[in-house]
PDB file of C-alpha atoms in Angstrom:
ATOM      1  CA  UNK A 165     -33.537  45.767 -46.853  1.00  0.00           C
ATOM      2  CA  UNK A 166     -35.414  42.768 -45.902  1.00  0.00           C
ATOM      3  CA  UNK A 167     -33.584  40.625 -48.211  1.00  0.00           C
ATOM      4  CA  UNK A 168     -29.937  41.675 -46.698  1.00  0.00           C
ATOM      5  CA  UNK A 169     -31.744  40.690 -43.182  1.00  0.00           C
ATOM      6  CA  UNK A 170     -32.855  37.219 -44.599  1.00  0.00           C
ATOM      7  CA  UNK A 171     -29.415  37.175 -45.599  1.00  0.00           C
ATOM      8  CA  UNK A 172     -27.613  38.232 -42.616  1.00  0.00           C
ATOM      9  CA  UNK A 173     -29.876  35.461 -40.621  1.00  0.00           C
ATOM     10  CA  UNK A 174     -28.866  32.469 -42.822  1.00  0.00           C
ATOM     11  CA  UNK A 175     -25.181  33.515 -42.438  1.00  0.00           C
ATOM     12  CA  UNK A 176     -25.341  33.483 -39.234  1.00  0.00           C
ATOM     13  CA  UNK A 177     -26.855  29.802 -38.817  1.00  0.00           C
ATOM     14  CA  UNK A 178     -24.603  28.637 -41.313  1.00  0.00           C
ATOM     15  CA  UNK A 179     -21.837  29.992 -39.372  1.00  0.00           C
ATOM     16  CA  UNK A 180     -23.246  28.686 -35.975  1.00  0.00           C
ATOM     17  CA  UNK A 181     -23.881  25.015 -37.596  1.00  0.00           C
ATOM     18  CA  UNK A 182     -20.564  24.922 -38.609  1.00  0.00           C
ATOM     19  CA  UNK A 183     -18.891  26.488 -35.195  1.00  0.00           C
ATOM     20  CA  UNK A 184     -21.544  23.181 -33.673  1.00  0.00           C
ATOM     21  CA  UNK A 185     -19.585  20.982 -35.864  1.00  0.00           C
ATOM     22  CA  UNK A 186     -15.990  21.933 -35.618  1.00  0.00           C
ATOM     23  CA  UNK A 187     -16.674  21.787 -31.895  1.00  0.00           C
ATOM     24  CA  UNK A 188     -17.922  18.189 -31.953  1.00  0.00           C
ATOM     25  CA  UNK A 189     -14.921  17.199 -33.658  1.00  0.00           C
ATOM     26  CA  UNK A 190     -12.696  18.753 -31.025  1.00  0.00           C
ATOM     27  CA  UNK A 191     -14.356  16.538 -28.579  1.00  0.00           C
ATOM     28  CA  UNK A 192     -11.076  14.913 -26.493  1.00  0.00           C
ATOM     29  CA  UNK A 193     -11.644  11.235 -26.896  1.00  0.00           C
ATOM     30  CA  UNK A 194      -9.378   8.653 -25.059  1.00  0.00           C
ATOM     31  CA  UNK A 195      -7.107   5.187 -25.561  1.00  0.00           C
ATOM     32  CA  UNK A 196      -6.177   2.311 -23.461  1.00  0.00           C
ATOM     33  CA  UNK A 197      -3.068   0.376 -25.192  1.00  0.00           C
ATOM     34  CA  UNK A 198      -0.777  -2.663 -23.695  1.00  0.00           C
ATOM     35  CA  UNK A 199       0.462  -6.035 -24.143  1.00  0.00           C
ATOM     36  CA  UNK A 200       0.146  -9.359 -22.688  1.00  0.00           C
ATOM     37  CA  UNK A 201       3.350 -11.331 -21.901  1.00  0.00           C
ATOM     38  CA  UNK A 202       4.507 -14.672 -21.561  1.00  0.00           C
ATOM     39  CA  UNK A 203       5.716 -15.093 -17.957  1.00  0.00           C
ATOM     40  CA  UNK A 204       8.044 -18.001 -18.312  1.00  0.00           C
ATOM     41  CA  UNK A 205       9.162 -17.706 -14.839  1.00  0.00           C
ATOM     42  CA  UNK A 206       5.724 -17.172 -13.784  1.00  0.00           C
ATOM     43  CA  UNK A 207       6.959 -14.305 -11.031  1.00  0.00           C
ATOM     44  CA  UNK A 208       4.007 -12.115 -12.335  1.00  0.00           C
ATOM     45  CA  UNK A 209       6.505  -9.287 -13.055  1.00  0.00           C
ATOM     46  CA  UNK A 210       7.249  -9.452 -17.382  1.00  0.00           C
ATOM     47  CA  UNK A 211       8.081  -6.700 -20.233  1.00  0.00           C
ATOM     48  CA  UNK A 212      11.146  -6.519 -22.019  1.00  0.00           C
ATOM     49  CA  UNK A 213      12.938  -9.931 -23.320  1.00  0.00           C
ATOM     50  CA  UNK A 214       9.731 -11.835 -22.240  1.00  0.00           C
ATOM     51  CA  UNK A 215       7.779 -13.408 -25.248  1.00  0.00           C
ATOM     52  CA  UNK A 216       4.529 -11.794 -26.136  1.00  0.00           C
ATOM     53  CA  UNK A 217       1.164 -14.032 -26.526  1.00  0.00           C
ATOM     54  CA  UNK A 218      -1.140 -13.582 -29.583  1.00  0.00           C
ATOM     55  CA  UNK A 219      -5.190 -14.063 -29.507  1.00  0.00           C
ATOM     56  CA  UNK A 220      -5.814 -13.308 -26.039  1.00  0.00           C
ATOM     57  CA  UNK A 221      -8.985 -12.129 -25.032  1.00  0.00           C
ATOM     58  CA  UNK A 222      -9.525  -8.624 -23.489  1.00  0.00           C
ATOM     59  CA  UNK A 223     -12.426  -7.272 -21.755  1.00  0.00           C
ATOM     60  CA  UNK A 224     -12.882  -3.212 -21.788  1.00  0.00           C
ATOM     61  CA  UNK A 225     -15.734  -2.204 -19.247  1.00  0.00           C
ATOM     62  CA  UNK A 226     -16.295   1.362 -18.815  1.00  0.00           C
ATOM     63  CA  UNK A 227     -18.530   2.485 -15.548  1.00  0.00           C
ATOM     64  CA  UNK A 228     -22.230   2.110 -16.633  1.00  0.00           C
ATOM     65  CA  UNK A 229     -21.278   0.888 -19.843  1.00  0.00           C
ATOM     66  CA  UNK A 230     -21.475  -2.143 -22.448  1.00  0.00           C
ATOM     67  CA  UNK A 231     -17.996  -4.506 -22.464  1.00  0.00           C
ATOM     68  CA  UNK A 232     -15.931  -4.564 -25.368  1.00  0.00           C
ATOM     69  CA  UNK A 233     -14.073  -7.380 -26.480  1.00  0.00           C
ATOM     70  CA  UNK A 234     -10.450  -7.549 -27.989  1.00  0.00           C
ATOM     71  CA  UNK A 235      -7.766 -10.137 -28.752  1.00  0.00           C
ATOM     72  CA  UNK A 236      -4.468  -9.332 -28.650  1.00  0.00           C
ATOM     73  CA  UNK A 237      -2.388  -8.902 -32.042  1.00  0.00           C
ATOM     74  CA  UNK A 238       0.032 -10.976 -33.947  1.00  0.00           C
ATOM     75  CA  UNK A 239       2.707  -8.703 -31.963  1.00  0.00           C
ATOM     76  CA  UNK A 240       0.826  -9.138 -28.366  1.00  0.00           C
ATOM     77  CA  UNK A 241      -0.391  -5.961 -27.848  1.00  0.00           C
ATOM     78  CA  UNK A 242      -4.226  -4.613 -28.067  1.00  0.00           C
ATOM     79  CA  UNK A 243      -5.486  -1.326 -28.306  1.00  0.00           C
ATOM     80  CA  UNK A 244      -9.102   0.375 -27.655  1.00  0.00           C
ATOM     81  CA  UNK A 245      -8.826   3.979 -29.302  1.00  0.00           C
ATOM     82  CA  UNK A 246     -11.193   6.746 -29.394  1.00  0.00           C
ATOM     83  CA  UNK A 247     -13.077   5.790 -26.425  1.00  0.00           C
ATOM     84  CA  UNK A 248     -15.073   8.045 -23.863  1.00  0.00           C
ATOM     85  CA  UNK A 249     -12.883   9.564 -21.293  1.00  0.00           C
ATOM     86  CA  UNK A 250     -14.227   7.448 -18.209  1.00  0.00           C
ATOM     87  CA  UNK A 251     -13.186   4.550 -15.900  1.00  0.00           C
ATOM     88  CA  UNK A 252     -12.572   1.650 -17.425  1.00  0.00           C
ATOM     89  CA  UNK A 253     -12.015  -1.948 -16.207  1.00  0.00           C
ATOM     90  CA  UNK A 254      -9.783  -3.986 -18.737  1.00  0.00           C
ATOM     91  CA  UNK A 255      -9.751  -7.615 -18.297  1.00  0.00           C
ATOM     92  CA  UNK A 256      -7.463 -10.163 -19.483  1.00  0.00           C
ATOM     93  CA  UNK A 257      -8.898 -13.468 -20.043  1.00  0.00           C
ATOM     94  CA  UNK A 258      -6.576 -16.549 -20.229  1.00  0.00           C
ATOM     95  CA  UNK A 259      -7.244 -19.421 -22.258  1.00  0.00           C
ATOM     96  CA  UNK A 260      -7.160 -22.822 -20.979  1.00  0.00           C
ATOM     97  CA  UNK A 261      -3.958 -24.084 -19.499  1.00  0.00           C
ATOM     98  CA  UNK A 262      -2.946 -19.829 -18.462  1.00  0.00           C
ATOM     99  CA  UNK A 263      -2.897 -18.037 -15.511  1.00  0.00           C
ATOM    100  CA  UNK A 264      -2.682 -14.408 -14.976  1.00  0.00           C
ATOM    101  CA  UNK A 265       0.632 -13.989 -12.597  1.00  0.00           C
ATOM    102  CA  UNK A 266      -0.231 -10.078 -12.775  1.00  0.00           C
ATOM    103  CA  UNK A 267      -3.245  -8.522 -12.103  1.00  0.00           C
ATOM    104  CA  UNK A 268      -6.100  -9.472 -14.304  1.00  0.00           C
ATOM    105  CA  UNK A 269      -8.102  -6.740 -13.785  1.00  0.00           C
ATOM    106  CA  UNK A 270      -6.904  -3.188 -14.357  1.00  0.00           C
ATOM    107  CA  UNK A 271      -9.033   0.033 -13.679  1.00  0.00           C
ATOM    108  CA  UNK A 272      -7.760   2.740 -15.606  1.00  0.00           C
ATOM    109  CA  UNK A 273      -9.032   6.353 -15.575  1.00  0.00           C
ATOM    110  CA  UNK A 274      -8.918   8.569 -18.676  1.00  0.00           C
ATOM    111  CA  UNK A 275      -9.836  11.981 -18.112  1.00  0.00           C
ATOM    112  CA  UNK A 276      -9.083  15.435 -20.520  1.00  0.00           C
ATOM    113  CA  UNK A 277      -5.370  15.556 -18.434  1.00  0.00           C
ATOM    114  CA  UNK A 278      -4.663  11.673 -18.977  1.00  0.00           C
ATOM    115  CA  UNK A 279      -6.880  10.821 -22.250  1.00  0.00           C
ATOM    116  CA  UNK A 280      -4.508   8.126 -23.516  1.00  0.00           C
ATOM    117  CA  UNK A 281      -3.214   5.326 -20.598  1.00  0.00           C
ATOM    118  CA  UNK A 282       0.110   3.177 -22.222  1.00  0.00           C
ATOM    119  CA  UNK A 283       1.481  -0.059 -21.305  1.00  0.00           C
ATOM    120  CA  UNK A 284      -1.330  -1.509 -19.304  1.00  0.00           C
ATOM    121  CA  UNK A 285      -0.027  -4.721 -19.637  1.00  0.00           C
ATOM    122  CA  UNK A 286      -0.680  -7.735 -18.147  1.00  0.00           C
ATOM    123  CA  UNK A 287       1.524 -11.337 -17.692  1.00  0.00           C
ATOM    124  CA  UNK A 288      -0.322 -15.110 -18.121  1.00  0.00           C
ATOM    125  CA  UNK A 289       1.917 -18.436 -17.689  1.00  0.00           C
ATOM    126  CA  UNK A 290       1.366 -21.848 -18.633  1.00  0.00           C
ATOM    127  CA  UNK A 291      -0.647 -23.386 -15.696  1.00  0.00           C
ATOM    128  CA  UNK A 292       2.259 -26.181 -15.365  1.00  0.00           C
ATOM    129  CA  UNK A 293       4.819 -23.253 -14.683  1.00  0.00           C
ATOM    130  CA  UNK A 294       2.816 -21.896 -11.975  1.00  0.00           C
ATOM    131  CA  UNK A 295       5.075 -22.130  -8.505  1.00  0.00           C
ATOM    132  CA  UNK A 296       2.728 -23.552  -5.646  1.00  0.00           C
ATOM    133  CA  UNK A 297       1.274 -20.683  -3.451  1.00  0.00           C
ATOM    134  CA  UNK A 298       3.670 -18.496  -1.551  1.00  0.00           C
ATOM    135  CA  UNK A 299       3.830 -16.096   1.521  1.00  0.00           C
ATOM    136  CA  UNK A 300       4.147 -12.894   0.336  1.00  0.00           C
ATOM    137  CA  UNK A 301       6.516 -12.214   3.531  1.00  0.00           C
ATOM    138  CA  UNK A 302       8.994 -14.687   2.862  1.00  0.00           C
ATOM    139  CA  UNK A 303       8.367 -16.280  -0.661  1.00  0.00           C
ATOM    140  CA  UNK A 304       8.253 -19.622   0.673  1.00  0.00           C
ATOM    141  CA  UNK A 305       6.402 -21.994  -0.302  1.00  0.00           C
ATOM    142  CA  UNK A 306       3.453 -23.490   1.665  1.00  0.00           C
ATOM    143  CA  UNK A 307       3.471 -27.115   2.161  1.00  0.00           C
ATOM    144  CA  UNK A 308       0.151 -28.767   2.176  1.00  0.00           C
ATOM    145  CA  UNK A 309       0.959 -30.201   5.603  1.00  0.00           C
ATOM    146  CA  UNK A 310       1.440 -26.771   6.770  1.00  0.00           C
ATOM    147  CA  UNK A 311      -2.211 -25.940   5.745  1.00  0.00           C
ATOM    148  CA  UNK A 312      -3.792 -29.009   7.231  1.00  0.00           C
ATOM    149  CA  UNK A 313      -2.314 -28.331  10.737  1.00  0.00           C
ATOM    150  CA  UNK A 314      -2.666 -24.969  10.684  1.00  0.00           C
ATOM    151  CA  UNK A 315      -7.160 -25.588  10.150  1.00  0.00           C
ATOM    152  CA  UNK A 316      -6.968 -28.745  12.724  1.00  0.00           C
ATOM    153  CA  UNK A 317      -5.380 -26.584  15.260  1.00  0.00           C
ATOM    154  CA  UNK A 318      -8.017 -23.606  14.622  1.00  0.00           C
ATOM    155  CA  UNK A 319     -10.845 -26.650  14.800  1.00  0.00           C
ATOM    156  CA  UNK A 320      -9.304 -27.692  18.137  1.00  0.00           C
ATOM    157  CA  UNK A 321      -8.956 -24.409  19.878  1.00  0.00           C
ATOM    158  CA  UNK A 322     -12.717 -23.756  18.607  1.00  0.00           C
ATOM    159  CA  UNK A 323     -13.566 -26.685  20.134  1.00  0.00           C
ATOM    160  CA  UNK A 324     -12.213 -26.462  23.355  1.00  0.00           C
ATOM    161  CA  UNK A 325     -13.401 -22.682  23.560  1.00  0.00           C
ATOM    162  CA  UNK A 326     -16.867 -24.608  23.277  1.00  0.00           C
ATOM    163  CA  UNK A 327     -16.650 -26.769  26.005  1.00  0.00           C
ATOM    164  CA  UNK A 328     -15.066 -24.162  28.408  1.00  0.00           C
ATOM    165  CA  UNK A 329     -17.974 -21.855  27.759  1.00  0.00           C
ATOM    166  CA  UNK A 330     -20.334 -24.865  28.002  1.00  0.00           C
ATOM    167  CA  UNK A 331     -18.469 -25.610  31.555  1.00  0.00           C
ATOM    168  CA  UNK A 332     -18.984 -22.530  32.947  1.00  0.00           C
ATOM    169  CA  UNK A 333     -22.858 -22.570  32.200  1.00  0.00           C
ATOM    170  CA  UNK A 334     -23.053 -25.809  33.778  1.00  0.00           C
ATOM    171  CA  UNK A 335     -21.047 -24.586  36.838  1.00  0.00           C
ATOM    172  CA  UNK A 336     -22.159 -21.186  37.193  1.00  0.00           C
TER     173      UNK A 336
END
């Protein structure tokens, strides 16, 4: 009797160390994939028909976590798979002579209902194809001379606030 007990007890342990195990296995674990793109027209929107970029460094941060480092692949894209469902901050780091024209930072969130985020992809041009800045309203571009005026008139009107409030101290 006390044998089939002993028995019956290890069973059961085996049985629960292996449930333990197959359950660990199960765990959901997450991906982050994309692919960084030569923006020849440097309008910071690229994908299909625009050239891809090999070797470029990306940064994966998760929240509270150590960064992981990447380059990009002899077909441009990168991949960091079976990570820990959190938020992550991936990072695109031009070499010297590139811009990003997209975002350079993207957060993306991987949770059990989105484990794997696709096409985070981000667009770098050659710094010598980069327009000069823009308004975002109109697209124009911003002459110098524009930029100039516009802080020597904000100087001036700063300045003559100054000596109307030092006027009416004087006066009052």
């Amino acid at each position: 009797m006390r044998k089939r007990m002993w028995l019956t007890i290890l069973l059961v342990l085996l049985l629960l160390a292996i449930g333990v195990t197959a359950v660990q296995a199960q765990t959901v674990r997450g991906a982050i994939r994309g692919t960084v793109y030569n923006d020849t027209n440097a309008d910071g929107v690229c994908g299909d028909g625009d050239p891809i970029l090999t070797s470029i460094p990306i940064d994966f941060a998760p929240d509270g976590g150590q960064t992981i480092s990447l380059i990009t692949g002899a077909d441009g894209t990168y991949g960091l798979a079976s990570v820990t469902l959190a938020t992550w901050r991936v990072t695109v780091k031009p070499p010297a002579g590139w811009v990003a024209t997209s975002q350079s930072t993207i957060v993306v969130v991987l949770s059990t209902e989105q484990p794997v985020a696709e096409n985070v992809n981000f667009c770098l041009a050659s710094t010598g194809s980069v327009p000069p800045a823009t308004l975002p309203e109109s697209g124009a571009s911003v002459p110098p001379m524009l930029l100039i005026t516009a802080a020597l008139g904000v100087a001036l009107l700063l300045a003559g606030t100054g000596l109307i409030v030092r006027d009416q101290r004087t006066t009052g």
